[in-house]
Coordinates of N, CA, C and O in Angstrom, one line a residue:
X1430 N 96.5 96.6 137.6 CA 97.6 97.6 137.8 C 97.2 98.9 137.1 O 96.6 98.9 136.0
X1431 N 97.4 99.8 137.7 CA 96.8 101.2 137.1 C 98.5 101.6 136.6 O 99.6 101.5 137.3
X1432 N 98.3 102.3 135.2 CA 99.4 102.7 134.3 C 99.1 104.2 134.5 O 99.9 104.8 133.9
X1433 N 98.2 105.1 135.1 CA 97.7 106.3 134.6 C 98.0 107.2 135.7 O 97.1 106.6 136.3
X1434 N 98.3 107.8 136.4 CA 98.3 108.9 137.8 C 97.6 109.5 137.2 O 97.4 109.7 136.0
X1435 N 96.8 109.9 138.8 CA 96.1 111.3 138.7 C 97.3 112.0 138.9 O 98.4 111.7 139.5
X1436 N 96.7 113.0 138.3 CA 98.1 114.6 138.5 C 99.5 114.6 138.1 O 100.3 115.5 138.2
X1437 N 99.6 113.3 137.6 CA 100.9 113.2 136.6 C 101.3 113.3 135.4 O 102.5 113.4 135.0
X1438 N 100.0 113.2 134.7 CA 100.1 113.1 133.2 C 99.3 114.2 132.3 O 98.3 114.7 132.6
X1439 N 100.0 114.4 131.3 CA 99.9 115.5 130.8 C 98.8 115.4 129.9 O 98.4 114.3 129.6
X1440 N 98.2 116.6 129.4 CA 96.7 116.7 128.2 C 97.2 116.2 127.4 O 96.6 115.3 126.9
X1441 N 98.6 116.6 126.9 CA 99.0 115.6 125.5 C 98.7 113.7 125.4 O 98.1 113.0 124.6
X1442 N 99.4 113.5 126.4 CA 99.2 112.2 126.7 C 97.6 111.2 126.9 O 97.3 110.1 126.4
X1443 N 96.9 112.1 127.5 CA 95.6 112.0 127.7 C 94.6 111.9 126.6 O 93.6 111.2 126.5
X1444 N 94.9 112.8 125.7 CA 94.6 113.0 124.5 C 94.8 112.1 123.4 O 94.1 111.8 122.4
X1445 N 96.3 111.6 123.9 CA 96.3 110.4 122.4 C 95.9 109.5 122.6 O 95.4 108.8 121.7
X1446 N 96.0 108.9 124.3 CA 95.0 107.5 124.7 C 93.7 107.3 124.3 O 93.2 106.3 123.8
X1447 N 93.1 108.6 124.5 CA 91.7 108.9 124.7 C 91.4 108.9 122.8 O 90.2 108.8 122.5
X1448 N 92.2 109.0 121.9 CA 91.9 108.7 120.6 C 92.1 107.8 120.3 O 91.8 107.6 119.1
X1449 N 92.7 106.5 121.2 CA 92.9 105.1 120.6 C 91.3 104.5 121.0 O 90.9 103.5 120.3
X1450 N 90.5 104.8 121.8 CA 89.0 104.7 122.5 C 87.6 105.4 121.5 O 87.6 106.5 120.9
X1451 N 86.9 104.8 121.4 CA 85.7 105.4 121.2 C 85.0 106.2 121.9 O 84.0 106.7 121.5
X1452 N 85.6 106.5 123.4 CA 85.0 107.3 124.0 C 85.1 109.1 123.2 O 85.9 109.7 122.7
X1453 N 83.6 109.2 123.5 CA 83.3 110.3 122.1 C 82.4 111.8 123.2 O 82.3 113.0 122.8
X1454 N 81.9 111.3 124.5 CA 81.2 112.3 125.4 C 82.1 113.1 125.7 O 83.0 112.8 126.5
X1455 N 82.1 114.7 124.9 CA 83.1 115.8 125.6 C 83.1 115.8 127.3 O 84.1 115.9 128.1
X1456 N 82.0 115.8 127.6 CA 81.4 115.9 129.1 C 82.7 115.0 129.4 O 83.6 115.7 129.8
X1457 N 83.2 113.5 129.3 CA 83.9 112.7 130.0 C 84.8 112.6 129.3 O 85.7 112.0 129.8
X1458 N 85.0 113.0 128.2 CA 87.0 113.5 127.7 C 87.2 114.7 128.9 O 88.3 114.9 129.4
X1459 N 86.1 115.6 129.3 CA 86.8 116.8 130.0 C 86.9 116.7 131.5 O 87.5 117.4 132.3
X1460 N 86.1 115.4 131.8 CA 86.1 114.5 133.5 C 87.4 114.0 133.8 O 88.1 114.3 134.7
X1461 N 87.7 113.0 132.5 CA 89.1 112.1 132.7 C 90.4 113.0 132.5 O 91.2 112.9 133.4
X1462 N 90.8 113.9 131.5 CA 91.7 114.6 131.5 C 91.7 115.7 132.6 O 92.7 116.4 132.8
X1463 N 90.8 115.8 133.2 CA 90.9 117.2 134.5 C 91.3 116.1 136.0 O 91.8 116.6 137.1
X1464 N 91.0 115.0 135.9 CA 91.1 114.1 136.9 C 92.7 113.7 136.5 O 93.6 113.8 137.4
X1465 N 93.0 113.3 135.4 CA 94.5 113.1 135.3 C 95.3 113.8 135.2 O 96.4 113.3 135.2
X1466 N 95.0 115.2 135.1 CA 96.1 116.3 134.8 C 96.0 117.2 135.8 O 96.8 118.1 136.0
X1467 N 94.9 117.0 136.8 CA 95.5 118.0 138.2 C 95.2 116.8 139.7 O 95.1 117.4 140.8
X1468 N 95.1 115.7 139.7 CA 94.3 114.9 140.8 C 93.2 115.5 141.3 O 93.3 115.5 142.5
X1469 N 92.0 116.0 140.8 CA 90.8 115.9 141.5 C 90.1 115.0 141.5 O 89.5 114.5 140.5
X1470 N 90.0 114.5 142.6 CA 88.8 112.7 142.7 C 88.4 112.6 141.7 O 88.4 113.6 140.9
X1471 N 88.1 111.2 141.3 CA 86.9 111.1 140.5 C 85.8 111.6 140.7 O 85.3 111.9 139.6
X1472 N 85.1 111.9 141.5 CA 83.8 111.9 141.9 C 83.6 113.5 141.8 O 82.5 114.1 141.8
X1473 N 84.9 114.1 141.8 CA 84.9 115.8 142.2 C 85.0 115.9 140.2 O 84.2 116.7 139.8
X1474 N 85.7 115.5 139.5 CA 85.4 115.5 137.9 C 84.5 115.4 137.0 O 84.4 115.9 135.9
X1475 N 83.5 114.3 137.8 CA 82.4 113.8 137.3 C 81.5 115.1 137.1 O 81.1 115.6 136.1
X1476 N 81.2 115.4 138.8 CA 80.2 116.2 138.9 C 81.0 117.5 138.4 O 80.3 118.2 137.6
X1477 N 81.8 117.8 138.6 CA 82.5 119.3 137.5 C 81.8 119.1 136.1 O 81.8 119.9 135.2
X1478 N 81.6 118.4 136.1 CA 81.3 118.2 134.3 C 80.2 117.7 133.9 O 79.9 117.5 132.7
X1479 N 79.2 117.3 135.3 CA 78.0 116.9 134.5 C 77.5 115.7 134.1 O 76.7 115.5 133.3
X1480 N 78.5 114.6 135.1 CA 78.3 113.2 134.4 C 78.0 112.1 135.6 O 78.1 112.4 136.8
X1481 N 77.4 111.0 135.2 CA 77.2 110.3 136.3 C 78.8 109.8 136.7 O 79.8 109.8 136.0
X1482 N 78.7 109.5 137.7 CA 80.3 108.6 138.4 C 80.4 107.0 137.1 O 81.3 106.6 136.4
X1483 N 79.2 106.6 137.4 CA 79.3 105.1 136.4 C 79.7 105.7 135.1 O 79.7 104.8 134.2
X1484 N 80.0 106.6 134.7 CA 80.1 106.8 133.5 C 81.3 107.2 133.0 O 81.8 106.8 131.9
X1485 N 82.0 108.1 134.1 CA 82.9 108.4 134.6 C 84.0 107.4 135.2 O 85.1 107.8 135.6
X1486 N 83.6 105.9 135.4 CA 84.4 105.3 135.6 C 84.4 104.4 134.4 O 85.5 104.2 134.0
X1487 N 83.6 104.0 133.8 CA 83.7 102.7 132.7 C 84.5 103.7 131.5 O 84.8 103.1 130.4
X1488 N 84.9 104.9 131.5 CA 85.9 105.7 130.8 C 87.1 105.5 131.5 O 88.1 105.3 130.9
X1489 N 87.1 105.7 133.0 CA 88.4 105.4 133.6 C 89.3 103.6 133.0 O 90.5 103.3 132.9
X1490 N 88.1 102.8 133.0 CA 88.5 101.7 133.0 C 88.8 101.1 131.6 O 89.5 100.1 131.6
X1491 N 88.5 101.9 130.5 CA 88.7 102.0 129.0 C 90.2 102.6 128.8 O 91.1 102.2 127.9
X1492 N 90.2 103.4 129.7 CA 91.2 104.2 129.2 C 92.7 104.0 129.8 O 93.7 104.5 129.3
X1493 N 92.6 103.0 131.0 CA 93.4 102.2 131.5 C 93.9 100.9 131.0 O 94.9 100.2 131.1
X1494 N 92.7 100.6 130.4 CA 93.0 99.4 129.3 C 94.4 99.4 128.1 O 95.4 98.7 127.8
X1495 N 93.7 100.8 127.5 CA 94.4 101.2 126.2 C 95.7 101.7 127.2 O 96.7 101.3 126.5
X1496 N 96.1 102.2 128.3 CA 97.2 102.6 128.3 C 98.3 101.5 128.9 O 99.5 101.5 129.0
X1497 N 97.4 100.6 129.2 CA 98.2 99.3 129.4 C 98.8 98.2 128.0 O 99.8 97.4 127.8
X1498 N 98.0 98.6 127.4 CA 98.4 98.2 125.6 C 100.0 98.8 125.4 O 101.2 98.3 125.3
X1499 N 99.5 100.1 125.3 CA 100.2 100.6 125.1 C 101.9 100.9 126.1 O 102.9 101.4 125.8
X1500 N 101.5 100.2 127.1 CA 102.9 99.9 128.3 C 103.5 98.9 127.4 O 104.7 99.1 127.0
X1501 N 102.8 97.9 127.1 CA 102.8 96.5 126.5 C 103.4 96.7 125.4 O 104.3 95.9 125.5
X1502 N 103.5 97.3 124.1 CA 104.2 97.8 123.4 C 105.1 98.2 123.6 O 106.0 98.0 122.9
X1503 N 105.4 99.1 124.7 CA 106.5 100.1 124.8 C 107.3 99.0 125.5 O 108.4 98.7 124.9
X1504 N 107.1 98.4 126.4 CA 108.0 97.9 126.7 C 108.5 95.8 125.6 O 109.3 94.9 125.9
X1505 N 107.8 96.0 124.7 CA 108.6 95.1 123.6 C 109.4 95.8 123.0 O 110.5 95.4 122.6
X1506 N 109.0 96.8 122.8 CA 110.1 97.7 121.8 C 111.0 98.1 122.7 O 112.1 98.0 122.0
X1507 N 111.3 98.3 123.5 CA 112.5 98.7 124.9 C 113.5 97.2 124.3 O 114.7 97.1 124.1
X1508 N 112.4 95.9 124.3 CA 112.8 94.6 124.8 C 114.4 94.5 123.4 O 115.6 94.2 123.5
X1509 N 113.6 94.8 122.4 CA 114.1 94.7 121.3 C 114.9 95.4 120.7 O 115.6 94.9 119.8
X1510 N 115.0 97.1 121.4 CA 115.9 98.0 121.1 C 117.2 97.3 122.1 O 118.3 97.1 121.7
X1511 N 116.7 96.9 123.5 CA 118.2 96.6 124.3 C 118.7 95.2 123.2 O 119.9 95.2 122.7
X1512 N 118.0 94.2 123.0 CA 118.6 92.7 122.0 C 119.3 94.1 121.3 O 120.1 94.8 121.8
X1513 N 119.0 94.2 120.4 CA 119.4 94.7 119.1 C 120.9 95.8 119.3 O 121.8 96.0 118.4
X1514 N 120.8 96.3 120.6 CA 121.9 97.0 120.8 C 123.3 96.4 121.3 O 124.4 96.8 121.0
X1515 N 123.0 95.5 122.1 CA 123.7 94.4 122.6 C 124.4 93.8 121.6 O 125.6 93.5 121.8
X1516 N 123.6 93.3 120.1 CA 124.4 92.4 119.1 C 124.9 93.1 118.3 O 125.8 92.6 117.6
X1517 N 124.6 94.4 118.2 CA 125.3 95.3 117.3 C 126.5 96.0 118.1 O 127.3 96.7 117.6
X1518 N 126.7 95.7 119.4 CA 128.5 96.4 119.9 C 128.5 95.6 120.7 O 128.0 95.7 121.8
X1519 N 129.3 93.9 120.1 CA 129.7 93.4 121.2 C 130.8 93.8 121.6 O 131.6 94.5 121.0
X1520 N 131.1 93.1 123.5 CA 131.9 94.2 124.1 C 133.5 93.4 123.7 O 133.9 92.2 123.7
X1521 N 134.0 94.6 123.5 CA 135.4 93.2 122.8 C 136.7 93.8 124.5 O 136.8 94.7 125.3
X1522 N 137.4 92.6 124.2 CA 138.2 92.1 125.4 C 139.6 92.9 125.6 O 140.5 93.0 124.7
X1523 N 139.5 93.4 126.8 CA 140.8 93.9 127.1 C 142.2 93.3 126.2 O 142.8 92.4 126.7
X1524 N 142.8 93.8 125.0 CA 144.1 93.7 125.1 C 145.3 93.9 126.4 O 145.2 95.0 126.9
X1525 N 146.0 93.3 126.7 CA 147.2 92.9 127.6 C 148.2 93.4 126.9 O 148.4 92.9 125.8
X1526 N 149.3 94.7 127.3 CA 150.2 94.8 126.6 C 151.6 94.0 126.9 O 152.5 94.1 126.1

């Protein structure tokens, strides 16, 4: 399952994934964030920047990883904020006058 759009997601976002990764080649921090922040192919990012495609992908596939982690998190903590809101206002019952 791909967590990432091309052309949907912002440099900020891109940026903090891409610091959870060891990927360290400016050339393909500047492939994958131009590929996710306007949809140009892969193949049209690579070569904008100077990189092989395999190279350009095993970053794509890194970096989908980490944002899947990170789904994975978000959505325990969703899991836990709804329990936790639930027990703290239970719903109390219509009085009948």
């Amino acid at each position: 399952m791909n967590h990432l759009l091309p052309g949907f997601e912002s440099k900020q976002r891109i940026a903090l994934l891409l610091s959870l990764t060891r990927i360290s080649s400016p050339e393909v921090i500047a492939a994958l964030t131009l590929h996710y922040t306007s949809a140009l192919p892969a193949e049209r990012a690579a070569a904008r920047h100077g990189i092989e495609l395999s190279n350009f992908m095993r970053g794509q596939k890194k970096l989908e990883q980490i944002a899947a982690t990170v789904e994975a998190i978000k959505a325990i903590d969703w899991a836990k904020l709804q329990l936790t809101h639930l027990q703290s206002s239970p719903l109390q019952p219509k009085q009948v006058a």
